[in-house]
GROMACS .gro file of C-alpha atoms in nm:
model
  337
    1MET     CA    1   0.194 -11.972   7.905
    2THR     CA    2   0.078 -11.643   7.772
    3GLU     CA    3   0.360 -11.397   7.699
    4PRO     CA    4   0.318 -11.080   7.894
    5PRO     CA    5   0.228 -10.778   7.684
    6ARG     CA    6   0.522 -10.553   7.568
    7ARG     CA    7   0.548 -10.214   7.728
    8THR     CA    8   0.526  -9.974   7.440
    9SER     CA    9   0.445  -9.653   7.621
   10GLY     CA   10   0.809  -9.597   7.734
   11PHE     CA   11   0.946  -9.666   7.387
   12ARG     CA   12   0.693  -9.441   7.224
   13SER     CA   13   0.771  -9.161   7.477
   14TRP     CA   14   1.143  -9.196   7.411
   15PHE     CA   15   1.093  -9.192   7.034
   16SER     CA   16   0.860  -8.895   7.055
   17ALA     CA   17   1.106  -8.704   7.273
   18ASN     CA   18   1.394  -8.781   7.037
   19GLY     CA   19   1.187  -8.666   6.743
   20ARG     CA   20   1.131  -8.336   6.913
   21LEU     CA   21   1.501  -8.317   7.001
   22GLU     CA   22   1.607  -8.378   6.644
   23PHE     CA   23   1.372  -8.108   6.527
   24ALA     CA   24   1.505  -7.865   6.786
   25LEU     CA   25   1.867  -7.944   6.698
   26THR     CA   26   1.795  -7.893   6.329
   27LEU     CA   27   1.630  -7.559   6.397
   28VAL     CA   28   1.920  -7.442   6.615
   29SER     CA   29   2.174  -7.551   6.353
   30VAL     CA   30   1.998  -7.359   6.077
   31THR     CA   31   1.977  -7.051   6.298
   32LEU     CA   32   2.345  -7.064   6.388
   33LEU     CA   33   2.455  -7.112   6.028
   34THR     CA   34   2.241  -6.821   5.916
   35GLY     CA   35   2.389  -6.601   6.188
   36ALA     CA   36   2.743  -6.707   6.099
   37CYS     CA   37   2.692  -6.617   5.734
   38ALA     CA   38   2.558  -6.276   5.834
   39ALA     CA   39   2.854  -6.220   6.064
   40LEU     CA   40   3.098  -6.300   5.786
   41LEU     CA   41   2.934  -6.032   5.575
   42LEU     CA   42   2.927  -5.770   5.849
   43VAL     CA   43   3.252  -5.820   6.043
   44PRO     CA   44   3.524  -5.558   5.963
   45ARG     CA   45   3.805  -5.673   5.738
   46THR     CA   46   4.056  -5.544   5.991
   47VAL     CA   47   3.975  -5.812   6.250
   48GLY     CA   48   4.299  -5.967   6.370
   49GLY     CA   49   4.613  -5.790   6.480
   50LEU     CA   50   4.796  -5.783   6.147
   51GLN     CA   51   4.524  -5.837   5.889
   52LEU     CA   52   4.527  -5.543   5.649
   53ALA     CA   53   4.212  -5.410   5.492
   54THR     CA   54   4.200  -5.277   5.139
   55ASP     CA   55   4.359  -4.939   5.079
   56GLU     CA   56   4.024  -4.771   5.019
   57ALA     CA   57   3.874  -4.901   5.343
   58GLU     CA   58   4.167  -4.790   5.555
   59VAL     CA   59   4.221  -4.443   5.414
   60LEU     CA   60   3.979  -4.222   5.601
   61GLY     CA   61   3.865  -3.875   5.502
   62ASN     CA   62   3.910  -3.932   5.129
   63THR     CA   63   3.632  -3.967   4.876
   64GLU     CA   64   3.867  -4.145   4.638
   65ALA     CA   65   4.154  -4.386   4.691
   66ILE     CA   66   4.496  -4.225   4.661
   67ASP     CA   67   4.684  -4.407   4.391
   68ASP     CA   68   5.044  -4.322   4.479
   69PRO     CA   69   5.311  -4.595   4.489
   70ARG     CA   70   5.499  -4.404   4.761
   71LEU     CA   71   5.210  -4.475   4.994
   72THR     CA   72   5.221  -4.853   4.966
   73PRO     CA   73   5.510  -4.926   5.206
   74VAL     CA   74   5.385  -4.666   5.453
   75ARG     CA   75   5.037  -4.818   5.456
   76ARG     CA   76   5.189  -5.158   5.516
   77GLU     CA   77   5.383  -5.027   5.816
   78LEU     CA   78   5.109  -4.810   5.968
   79GLN     CA   79   4.790  -5.010   5.917
   80PRO     CA   80   4.873  -5.272   6.181
   81PHE     CA   81   4.849  -4.983   6.429
   82GLY     CA   82   4.502  -4.878   6.308
   83PRO     CA   83   4.319  -4.687   6.032
   84ILE     CA   84   4.505  -4.400   5.869
   85LEU     CA   85   4.438  -4.054   5.733
   86VAL     CA   86   4.616  -3.948   5.413
   87ARG     CA   87   4.633  -3.602   5.261
   88GLU     CA   88   4.789  -3.493   4.935
   89VAL     CA   89   4.938  -3.143   4.952
   90ALA     CA   90   5.075  -2.945   4.657
   91ALA     CA   91   5.435  -2.870   4.749
   92GLY     CA   92   5.584  -2.691   4.449
   93ASP     CA   93   5.738  -3.006   4.302
   94SER     CA   94   5.625  -3.233   4.021
   95ALA     CA   95   5.458  -3.459   4.278
   96ASP     CA   96   5.245  -3.381   4.581
   97ALA     CA   97   5.364  -3.423   4.936
   98LEU     CA   98   5.184  -3.691   5.135
   99LEU     CA   99   5.078  -3.640   5.496
  100VAL     CA  100   4.987  -3.954   5.692
  101ALA     CA  101   4.860  -4.008   6.046
  102HIS     CA  102   4.600  -4.196   6.246
  103PRO     CA  103   4.261  -4.033   6.316
  104GLY     CA  104   4.368  -3.930   6.667
  105HIS     CA  105   4.635  -3.700   6.518
  106ARG     CA  106   4.415  -3.509   6.274
  107ALA     CA  107   4.512  -3.179   6.442
  108ASP     CA  108   4.881  -3.252   6.379
  109LEU     CA  109   4.808  -3.299   6.010
  110ASP     CA  110   4.618  -2.969   6.007
  111VAL     CA  111   4.924  -2.782   6.137
  112LEU     CA  112   5.168  -2.962   5.906
  113GLU     CA  113   4.946  -2.905   5.602
  114GLN     CA  114   4.912  -2.537   5.684
  115GLU     CA  115   5.286  -2.487   5.739
  116LEU     CA  116   5.429  -2.709   5.465
  117GLY     CA  117   5.428  -2.459   5.178
  118ALA     CA  118   5.599  -2.186   5.380
  119ALA     CA  119   5.849  -2.433   5.522
  120ILE     CA  120   5.950  -2.555   5.176
  121ALA     CA  121   5.993  -2.194   5.063
  122GLN     CA  122   6.214  -2.116   5.364
  123VAL     CA  123   6.441  -2.413   5.297
  124SER     CA  124   6.458  -2.336   4.925
  125ALA     CA  125   6.551  -1.973   4.999
  126VAL     CA  126   6.877  -2.096   5.153
  127TRP     CA  127   6.946  -2.423   4.973
  128GLY     CA  128   6.783  -2.369   4.635
  129THR     CA  129   6.504  -2.570   4.474
  130GLU     CA  130   6.703  -2.871   4.354
  131TRP     CA  131   6.576  -3.115   4.617
  132ASN     CA  132   6.283  -3.345   4.678
  133ARG     CA  133   6.011  -3.095   4.768
  134ALA     CA  134   5.742  -3.361   4.782
  135PRO     CA  135   5.836  -3.566   5.088
  136MET     CA  136   5.610  -3.778   5.303
  137LEU     CA  137   5.525  -3.659   5.653
  138VAL     CA  138   5.417  -3.928   5.899
  139VAL     CA  139   5.286  -3.873   6.251
  140ALA     CA  140   5.322  -4.187   6.462
  141GLY     CA  141   5.027  -4.279   6.680
  142SER     CA  142   5.222  -4.412   6.978
  143PRO     CA  143   5.581  -4.434   7.108
  144ALA     CA  144   5.588  -4.801   7.007
  145GLU     CA  145   5.486  -4.714   6.652
  146PHE     CA  146   5.741  -4.430   6.638
  147THR     CA  147   6.016  -4.673   6.733
  148ALA     CA  148   5.892  -4.930   6.480
  149LEU     CA  149   5.871  -4.679   6.195
  150THR     CA  150   6.223  -4.548   6.256
  151ARG     CA  151   6.366  -4.896   6.304
  152VAL     CA  152   6.265  -4.976   5.945
  153ALA     CA  153   6.547  -4.748   5.833
  154GLY     CA  154   6.790  -4.888   6.085
  155THR     CA  155   6.736  -4.615   6.343
  156ALA     CA  156   6.536  -4.696   6.654
  157ALA     CA  157   6.456  -4.346   6.779
  158THR     CA  158   6.389  -4.304   7.148
  159ALA     CA  159   6.093  -4.125   7.303
  160ASP     CA  160   6.290  -3.802   7.358
  161VAL     CA  161   6.347  -3.759   6.983
  162ALA     CA  162   6.088  -3.524   6.835
  163ALA     CA  163   6.124  -3.625   6.470
  164VAL     CA  164   6.347  -3.819   6.232
  165SER     CA  165   6.409  -3.771   5.861
  166LEU     CA  166   6.456  -4.096   5.672
  167THR     CA  167   6.586  -4.164   5.322
  168GLY     CA  168   6.577  -4.486   5.124
  169SER     CA  169   6.865  -4.613   4.913
  170TYR     CA  170   6.974  -4.384   4.631
  171VAL     CA  171   7.269  -4.321   4.402
  172PRO     CA  172   7.503  -4.064   4.561
  173GLY     CA  173   7.481  -3.735   4.379
  174SER     CA  174   7.124  -3.795   4.262
  175THR     CA  175   6.811  -3.647   4.419
  176PRO     CA  176   6.669  -3.890   4.677
  177THR     CA  177   6.299  -3.955   4.629
  178ASP     CA  178   6.207  -4.211   4.895
  179GLN     CA  179   6.216  -3.964   5.182
  180ARG     CA  180   5.991  -3.921   5.481
  181ILE     CA  181   5.983  -3.735   5.808
  182VAL     CA  182   5.844  -3.930   6.104
  183PHE     CA  183   5.713  -3.723   6.394
  184ASN     CA  184   5.692  -3.838   6.754
  185PRO     CA  185   5.324  -3.866   6.859
  186ASP     CA  186   5.391  -3.622   7.146
  187ALA     CA  187   5.586  -3.366   6.942
  188ARG     CA  188   5.304  -3.114   6.899
  189ARG     CA  189   5.193  -3.151   7.262
  190ARG     CA  190   5.548  -3.078   7.379
  191VAL     CA  191   5.637  -2.783   7.157
  192GLY     CA  192   5.302  -2.643   7.040
  193ASP     CA  193   5.196  -2.547   6.689
  194GLU     CA  194   5.480  -2.299   6.631
  195GLY     CA  195   5.735  -2.545   6.762
  196LEU     CA  196   5.599  -2.814   6.529
  197ALA     CA  197   5.637  -2.573   6.236
  198THR     CA  198   5.999  -2.506   6.338
  199LEU     CA  199   6.060  -2.878   6.368
  200LEU     CA  200   5.916  -2.926   6.019
  201ARG     CA  201   6.157  -2.669   5.872
  202HIS     CA  202   6.450  -2.832   6.053
  203GLU     CA  203   6.371  -3.179   5.921
  204LEU     CA  204   6.294  -3.052   5.571
  205THR     CA  205   6.644  -2.905   5.568
  206HIS     CA  206   6.782  -3.253   5.630
  207VAL     CA  207   6.566  -3.377   5.341
  208ALA     CA  208   6.697  -3.102   5.113
  209THR     CA  209   7.064  -3.155   5.197
  210ARG     CA  210   7.061  -3.535   5.201
  211ALA     CA  211   7.188  -3.578   4.845
  212VAL     CA  212   7.519  -3.410   4.934
  213THR     CA  213   7.547  -3.530   5.293
  214THR     CA  214   7.753  -3.833   5.390
  215ASP     CA  215   7.698  -4.015   5.717
  216GLY     CA  216   7.961  -3.933   5.976
  217SER     CA  217   7.996  -3.567   5.881
  218PRO     CA  218   8.040  -3.323   6.173
  219LEU     CA  219   7.709  -3.292   6.357
  220TRP     CA  220   7.772  -2.932   6.458
  221MET     CA  221   7.751  -2.848   6.087
  222LEU     CA  222   7.461  -3.078   5.995
  223GLU     CA  223   7.238  -2.997   6.292
  224GLY     CA  224   7.348  -2.637   6.326
  225PHE     CA  225   7.270  -2.568   5.960
  226ALA     CA  226   6.927  -2.734   5.983
  227GLU     CA  227   6.843  -2.532   6.293
  228TYR     CA  228   6.971  -2.212   6.132
  229VAL     CA  229   6.739  -2.261   5.834
  230ALA     CA  230   6.450  -2.346   6.067
  231GLN     CA  231   6.497  -2.028   6.273
  232ARG     CA  232   6.630  -1.768   6.030
  233ALA     CA  233   6.309  -1.592   5.925
  234GLN     CA  234   6.122  -1.620   6.254
  235ASP     CA  235   6.039  -1.333   6.486
  236THR     CA  236   6.238  -1.478   6.774
  237THR     CA  237   6.526  -1.350   6.983
  238PHE     CA  238   6.862  -1.512   7.051
  239SER     CA  239   6.758  -1.609   7.402
  240GLN     CA  240   6.431  -1.762   7.279
  241ILE     CA  241   6.613  -1.977   7.026
  242ALA     CA  242   6.898  -2.070   7.260
  243PRO     CA  243   6.783  -2.042   7.623
  244THR     CA  244   7.032  -2.294   7.762
  245LEU     CA  245   7.324  -2.138   7.578
  246THR     CA  246   7.213  -1.789   7.686
  247THR     CA  247   7.207  -1.891   8.052
  248ARG     CA  248   7.562  -2.023   8.032
  249LEU     CA  249   7.687  -1.722   7.840
  250ARG     CA  250   7.543  -1.485   8.098
  251ALA     CA  251   7.723  -1.690   8.364
  252GLY     CA  252   8.047  -1.629   8.176
  253ALA     CA  253   8.083  -1.978   8.022
  254LEU     CA  254   8.185  -1.937   7.658
  255PRO     CA  255   8.231  -2.238   7.428
  256THR     CA  256   8.593  -2.344   7.404
  257ASP     CA  257   8.548  -2.520   7.068
  258LEU     CA  258   8.286  -2.634   6.820
  259VAL     CA  259   8.045  -2.895   6.956
  260ALA     CA  260   8.166  -3.255   6.941
  261ASP     CA  261   7.936  -3.525   6.801
  262ALA     CA  262   7.907  -3.705   7.136
  263GLU     CA  263   7.746  -3.399   7.293
  264PHE     CA  264   7.432  -3.431   7.080
  265THR     CA  265   7.299  -3.716   7.293
  266GLY     CA  266   7.208  -3.726   7.658
  267THR     CA  267   7.083  -3.460   7.895
  268ASP     CA  268   7.306  -3.186   7.748
  269ALA     CA  269   7.174  -3.228   7.394
  270PRO     CA  270   6.971  -2.902   7.397
  271TYR     CA  271   7.290  -2.706   7.466
  272ALA     CA  272   7.467  -2.886   7.181
  273TYR     CA  273   7.193  -2.804   6.929
  274GLU     CA  274   7.173  -2.442   7.041
  275THR     CA  275   7.551  -2.398   7.028
  276ALA     CA  276   7.569  -2.558   6.682
  277TRP     CA  277   7.293  -2.324   6.566
  278SER     CA  278   7.484  -2.024   6.699
  279ALA     CA  279   7.800  -2.123   6.512
  280CYS     CA  280   7.611  -2.144   6.182
  281ALA     CA  281   7.417  -1.824   6.256
  282PHE     CA  282   7.750  -1.649   6.318
  283VAL     CA  283   7.893  -1.767   5.985
  284ALA     CA  284   7.579  -1.657   5.800
  285ASP     CA  285   7.581  -1.318   5.975
  286GLN     CA  286   7.952  -1.249   5.920
  287TYR     CA  287   8.017  -1.421   5.586
  288GLY     CA  288   7.674  -1.458   5.426
  289GLU     CA  289   7.423  -1.740   5.381
  290ARG     CA  290   7.577  -1.848   5.052
  291THR     CA  291   7.914  -1.892   5.223
  292LEU     CA  292   7.748  -2.091   5.502
  293THR     CA  293   7.591  -2.320   5.243
  294THR     CA  294   7.928  -2.361   5.071
  295LEU     CA  295   8.090  -2.451   5.403
  296TYR     CA  296   7.815  -2.706   5.466
  297LYS     CA  297   7.882  -2.877   5.134
  298ARG     CA  298   8.254  -2.873   5.204
  299LEU     CA  299   8.217  -3.039   5.547
  300ALA     CA  300   7.925  -3.275   5.472
  301THR     CA  301   8.133  -3.518   5.269
  302GLY     CA  302   8.200  -3.755   5.558
  303PRO     CA  303   8.405  -3.770   5.879
  304GLN     CA  304   8.636  -3.471   5.907
  305SER     CA  305   8.956  -3.455   6.107
  306ALA     CA  306   9.047  -3.135   6.288
  307ALA     CA  307   9.305  -3.065   6.015
  308ALA     CA  308   9.045  -3.114   5.740
  309GLN     CA  309   8.805  -2.876   5.913
  310ASP     CA  310   9.082  -2.622   5.955
  311ALA     CA  311   9.154  -2.644   5.582
  312ALA     CA  312   8.785  -2.590   5.503
  313PHE     CA  313   8.772  -2.280   5.722
  314THR     CA  314   9.074  -2.135   5.546
  315GLU     CA  315   8.946  -2.227   5.201
  316VAL     CA  316   8.584  -2.115   5.241
  317LEU     CA  317   8.597  -1.843   5.507
  318GLY     CA  318   8.952  -1.719   5.463
  319VAL     CA  319   9.029  -1.750   5.834
  320SER     CA  320   9.203  -1.999   6.059
  321ARG     CA  321   9.020  -2.209   6.314
  322ALA     CA  322   9.150  -1.989   6.597
  323GLU     CA  323   9.027  -1.675   6.418
  324LEU     CA  324   8.688  -1.837   6.355
  325LEU     CA  325   8.649  -1.932   6.722
  326ASP     CA  326   8.757  -1.590   6.844
  327GLY     CA  327   8.510  -1.415   6.614
  328TRP     CA  328   8.229  -1.653   6.714
  329ARG     CA  329   8.290  -1.602   7.087
  330SER     CA  330   8.291  -1.224   7.043
  331TRP     CA  331   7.964  -1.250   6.851
  332LEU     CA  332   7.815  -1.462   7.129
  333ARG     CA  333   7.907  -1.206   7.394
  334GLY     CA  334   7.721  -0.939   7.201
  335HIS     CA  335   7.405  -1.148   7.167
  336ALA     CA  336   7.397  -1.279   7.522
  337ALA     CA  337   7.367  -0.936   7.683
   0.00000   0.00000   0.00000
């Protein structure tokens, strides 16, 4: 019996089709690999939430990389939030001040750069020049970043805080060098350019006095002194500096005592800062700026009991606490009119 002929047409069609398929697959594979290699060359090095690019790639607006070891930890903390701008500003010290922000806050850096020299001079006019006059100024890009940057130093500042001065570890009595001021991203929007300049002077005062200031010292002295230095040479009136205090004074409500630490938080904080400022402004007006600075150094050595403060008033001002309060309240009446 003759064997029926094999059907080769189907086999040959299948083989031919598979040959074409293999060729097509090979071509696609080569194309994809080529594209992948190109993508690896072109994709930004910042892809990924926490991948850091090189310093040179992330520092915008500079023709050369800034080789300053103080910038390394700040870059590490800021770059996860996006590219950064860095400016070096001559500040009258052996080193330059560093101003850091994200591109969206370039205008903030413009104001801070313009005001920095005058602010340092104002602080030095009261405190002297023996302090770190080359600090780092950082403008956070978002409330979340502001909280993260302040938490690094153990202080998680809330959104209502305009700025925070931070200092790294240092030997008491020496000049701190690892110091920075971190500004809230909304600070300039809230207070304007002049308000930002005032805020800069206030925080620079904290930077200047840090070497002699111990945590827990009376806040009326620490904050009042910083606000006094920030306001002293400005063309502003009593009511412009202290609107909340002025309103209460005109209503007949005089302070009964110096501001307690607990009053510097919460909704009544503006009144606390203004009242602390007025107490320091009174001392400077009646006893002189040098005496005010001496009183600051006397009270900034740590927590002070009422008796210890009374002793400082007698020693530095030559008056009792009751006499100081009476004189201050009389001074307030005259300025509230």
